[in-house]
């Protein structure tokens, strides 16, 4: 997948992974793995960006003698997800436009 | 590679980042390694799954606008001229600061020595009184013995009590001596 497109999608994917409830880094990776591959090193800056954008909050929970960081979706994060869902029509339009143009190349 | 080795390498590669950021990154990776190990991987497998450390670090370097690396100082011609012209001023300032630092050191350690001297004076006079008390017992009788012995014990007692703040002060002076060069270094060569 194109790197730029993937970058845009990954942030929303991470937020989506939190819709079902608070989660932690490794679990988020496992949850979105079937749809889009993401490594730990890619996830970290995304989580930091989302935290700075106040789309999620972080808290620590004791687990097996260590601390595990949990991420929680905020209202801003939820709004961002809804915005993405409504943008889908626009994205589809663009997709149709592009594939339509590509067909012209194939035909020529 | 084990966790300690991985953490050590990662630390050196992110040393240009601010401390808070470095701590978060290290915590994150430690957590990820632990998670993978709980999932069944060995420590080595978990670390290998993280991928190449250089690629890992490349993912993090924040946008150039946020990271100000220490600029390499290149001595240009005009820098040298400025240094030479201003030398009477900056040399004397540096010398003065150095003298101040040395005098602080001297004062602090002189105080420490003085405190120990007080301890020694109390202890020695206490000991001398106790010795004298036995001599007094034979030459001047019991009251003199009691007086000297009492004074001697009092002095020894004070000496022992005095030793406590004495040692505390010496310890603090030692810590200050160790920290001073570090503080000065950090003050003049601040990491941006």
mmCIF file of N, CA and C in Angstrom, chain B residues 29-80:
data_model
loop_
_atom_site.group_PDB
_atom_site.id
_atom_site.type_symbol
_atom_site.label_atom_id
_atom_site.label_comp_id
_atom_site.label_asym_id
_atom_site.label_seq_id
_atom_site.Cartn_x
_atom_site.Cartn_y
_atom_site.Cartn_z
ATOM 1 N N UNK B 29 9.399 0.050 24.418
ATOM 2 C CA UNK B 29 10.007 -1.164 23.872
ATOM 3 C C UNK B 29 10.143 -2.268 24.895
ATOM 4 N N UNK B 30 10.445 -1.870 26.128
ATOM 5 C CA UNK B 30 10.497 -2.876 27.194
ATOM 6 C C UNK B 30 9.166 -3.575 27.328
ATOM 7 N N UNK B 31 8.101 -2.756 27.240
ATOM 8 C CA UNK B 31 6.754 -3.301 27.372
ATOM 9 C C UNK B 31 6.469 -4.252 26.216
ATOM 10 N N UNK B 32 6.837 -3.816 25.002
ATOM 11 C CA UNK B 32 6.562 -4.634 23.819
ATOM 12 C C UNK B 32 7.281 -5.973 23.907
ATOM 13 N N UNK B 33 8.543 -5.929 24.372
ATOM 14 C CA UNK B 33 9.299 -7.183 24.490
ATOM 15 C C UNK B 33 8.608 -8.099 25.503
ATOM 16 N N UNK B 34 8.198 -7.517 26.640
ATOM 17 C CA UNK B 34 7.518 -8.317 27.667
ATOM 18 C C UNK B 34 6.231 -8.911 27.126
ATOM 19 N N UNK B 35 5.480 -8.107 26.346
ATOM 20 C CA UNK B 35 4.211 -8.595 25.794
ATOM 21 C C UNK B 35 4.457 -9.791 24.887
ATOM 22 N N UNK B 36 5.464 -9.660 24.024
ATOM 23 C CA UNK B 36 5.744 -10.774 23.110
ATOM 24 C C UNK B 36 6.194 -12.017 23.864
ATOM 25 N N UNK B 37 6.955 -11.793 24.926
ATOM 26 C CA UNK B 37 7.417 -12.945 25.715
ATOM 27 C C UNK B 37 6.241 -13.624 26.400
ATOM 28 N N UNK B 38 5.288 -12.811 26.861
ATOM 29 C CA UNK B 38 4.092 -13.402 27.487
ATOM 30 C C UNK B 38 3.296 -14.189 26.461
ATOM 31 N N UNK B 39 3.417 -13.756 25.215
ATOM 32 C CA UNK B 39 2.704 -14.427 24.129
ATOM 33 C C UNK B 39 3.360 -15.738 23.747
ATOM 34 N N UNK B 40 4.532 -15.987 24.303
ATOM 35 C CA UNK B 40 5.185 -17.272 24.052
ATOM 36 C C UNK B 40 6.555 -17.179 23.420
ATOM 37 N N UNK B 41 6.958 -15.993 23.000
ATOM 38 C CA UNK B 41 8.281 -15.897 22.362
ATOM 39 C C UNK B 41 9.371 -15.881 23.425
ATOM 40 N N UNK B 42 10.575 -16.240 23.011
ATOM 41 C CA UNK B 42 11.708 -16.092 23.924
ATOM 42 C C UNK B 42 12.162 -14.638 23.828
ATOM 43 N N UNK B 43 13.038 -14.249 24.758
ATOM 44 C CA UNK B 43 13.518 -12.873 24.767
ATOM 45 C C UNK B 43 14.185 -12.540 23.431
ATOM 46 N N UNK B 44 15.023 -13.448 22.948
ATOM 47 C CA UNK B 44 15.737 -13.216 21.683
ATOM 48 C C UNK B 44 14.765 -13.091 20.517
ATOM 49 N N UNK B 45 13.743 -13.955 20.505
ATOM 50 C CA UNK B 45 12.755 -13.905 19.414
ATOM 51 C C UNK B 45 11.973 -12.591 19.461
ATOM 52 N N UNK B 46 11.616 -12.184 20.674
ATOM 53 C CA UNK B 46 10.832 -10.958 20.833
ATOM 54 C C UNK B 46 11.618 -9.758 20.304
ATOM 55 N N UNK B 47 12.901 -9.744 20.638
ATOM 56 C CA UNK B 47 13.733 -8.610 20.203
ATOM 57 C C UNK B 47 13.935 -8.646 18.698
ATOM 58 N N UNK B 48 14.120 -9.848 18.166
ATOM 59 C CA UNK B 48 14.307 -9.958 16.729
ATOM 60 C C UNK B 48 13.058 -9.490 15.983
ATOM 61 N N UNK B 49 11.892 -9.778 16.575
ATOM 62 C CA UNK B 49 10.631 -9.402 15.939
ATOM 63 C C UNK B 49 10.477 -7.889 15.836
ATOM 64 N N UNK B 50 11.210 -7.168 16.655
ATOM 65 C CA UNK B 50 11.103 -5.710 16.607
ATOM 66 C C UNK B 50 11.787 -5.147 15.378
ATOM 67 N N UNK B 51 12.686 -5.930 14.799
ATOM 68 C CA UNK B 51 13.330 -5.477 13.572
ATOM 69 C C UNK B 51 14.660 -4.796 13.838
ATOM 70 N N UNK B 52 15.175 -4.204 12.812
ATOM 71 C CA UNK B 52 16.477 -3.554 12.883
ATOM 72 C C UNK B 52 16.393 -2.296 13.753
ATOM 73 N N UNK B 53 17.324 -2.161 14.668
ATOM 74 C CA UNK B 53 17.265 -1.018 15.597
ATOM 75 C C UNK B 53 17.396 0.309 14.849
ATOM 76 N N UNK B 54 18.223 0.345 13.820
ATOM 77 C CA UNK B 54 18.399 1.600 13.075
ATOM 78 C C UNK B 54 17.107 2.044 12.412
ATOM 79 N N UNK B 55 16.388 1.065 11.853
ATOM 80 C CA UNK B 55 15.107 1.404 11.218
ATOM 81 C C UNK B 55 14.121 1.872 12.266
ATOM 82 N N UNK B 56 14.165 1.194 13.394
ATOM 83 C CA UNK B 56 13.315 1.530 14.525
ATOM 84 C C UNK B 56 13.510 2.977 14.920
ATOM 85 N N UNK B 57 14.785 3.366 15.060
ATOM 86 C CA UNK B 57 15.094 4.707 15.522
ATOM 87 C C UNK B 57 14.728 5.743 14.460
ATOM 88 N N UNK B 58 14.930 5.392 13.206
ATOM 89 C CA UNK B 58 14.607 6.315 12.115
ATOM 90 C C UNK B 58 13.137 6.684 12.153
ATOM 91 N N UNK B 59 12.303 5.755 12.633
ATOM 92 C CA UNK B 59 10.861 6.006 12.693
ATOM 93 C C UNK B 59 10.527 7.062 13.722
ATOM 94 N N UNK B 60 11.392 7.225 14.689
ATOM 95 C CA UNK B 60 11.063 8.137 15.724
ATOM 96 C C UNK B 60 11.524 9.503 15.627
ATOM 97 N N UNK B 61 12.681 9.733 14.942
ATOM 98 C CA UNK B 61 13.268 11.082 14.994
ATOM 99 C C UNK B 61 12.150 12.050 14.637
ATOM 100 N N UNK B 62 11.828 12.942 15.510
ATOM 101 C CA UNK B 62 10.719 13.857 15.238
ATOM 102 C C UNK B 62 11.067 14.812 14.096
ATOM 103 N N UNK B 63 10.095 15.574 13.654
ATOM 104 C CA UNK B 63 10.290 16.491 12.528
ATOM 105 C C UNK B 63 11.458 17.418 12.806
ATOM 106 N N UNK B 64 12.229 17.766 11.804
ATOM 107 C CA UNK B 64 13.425 18.591 11.995
ATOM 108 C C UNK B 64 13.136 19.846 12.807
ATOM 109 N N UNK B 65 11.933 20.409 12.668
ATOM 110 C CA UNK B 65 11.625 21.631 13.396
ATOM 111 C C UNK B 65 11.697 21.427 14.903
ATOM 112 N N UNK B 66 11.418 20.191 15.363
ATOM 113 C CA UNK B 66 11.395 19.971 16.813
ATOM 114 C C UNK B 66 12.758 19.603 17.369
ATOM 115 N N UNK B 67 13.559 18.895 16.554
ATOM 116 C CA UNK B 67 14.852 18.472 17.104
ATOM 117 C C UNK B 67 15.935 19.483 16.755
ATOM 118 N N UNK B 68 16.564 20.070 17.746
ATOM 119 C CA UNK B 68 17.690 20.948 17.438
ATOM 120 C C UNK B 68 18.933 20.197 17.899
ATOM 121 N N UNK B 69 19.663 19.701 16.941
ATOM 122 C CA UNK B 69 20.877 18.976 17.325
ATOM 123 C C UNK B 69 21.957 19.975 17.685
ATOM 124 N N UNK B 70 22.874 19.464 18.457
ATOM 125 C CA UNK B 70 23.966 20.352 18.843
ATOM 126 C C UNK B 70 24.732 20.718 17.586
ATOM 127 N N UNK B 71 24.783 22.018 17.304
ATOM 128 C CA UNK B 71 25.458 22.433 16.056
ATOM 129 C C UNK B 71 26.954 22.221 16.211
ATOM 130 N N UNK B 72 27.558 21.696 15.163
ATOM 131 C CA UNK B 72 29.005 21.506 15.246
ATOM 132 C C UNK B 72 29.638 22.886 15.193
ATOM 133 N N UNK B 73 30.508 23.135 16.154
ATOM 134 C CA UNK B 73 31.116 24.464 16.212
ATOM 135 C C UNK B 73 32.288 24.528 15.253
ATOM 136 N N UNK B 74 32.151 25.398 14.255
ATOM 137 C CA UNK B 74 33.307 25.552 13.355
ATOM 138 C C UNK B 74 33.898 26.915 13.635
ATOM 139 N N UNK B 75 35.156 26.908 13.951
ATOM 140 C CA UNK B 75 35.808 28.164 14.300
ATOM 141 C C UNK B 75 36.094 28.949 13.039
ATOM 142 N N UNK B 76 35.304 30.004 12.842
ATOM 143 C CA UNK B 76 35.540 30.819 11.656
ATOM 144 C C UNK B 76 36.540 31.903 11.988
ATOM 145 N N UNK B 77 37.020 32.556 10.941
ATOM 146 C CA UNK B 77 38.036 33.595 11.128
ATOM 147 C C UNK B 77 37.526 34.679 12.081
ATOM 148 N N UNK B 78 36.269 35.092 11.881
ATOM 149 C CA UNK B 78 35.792 36.210 12.698
ATOM 150 C C UNK B 78 35.566 35.790 14.142
ATOM 151 N N UNK B 79 35.290 34.469 14.351
ATOM 152 C CA UNK B 79 35.175 33.963 15.727
ATOM 153 C C UNK B 79 36.494 34.175 16.453
ATOM 154 N N UNK B 80 37.594 33.823 15.718
ATOM 155 C CA UNK B 80 38.913 33.909 16.346
ATOM 156 C C UNK B 80 39.237 35.366 16.680
#
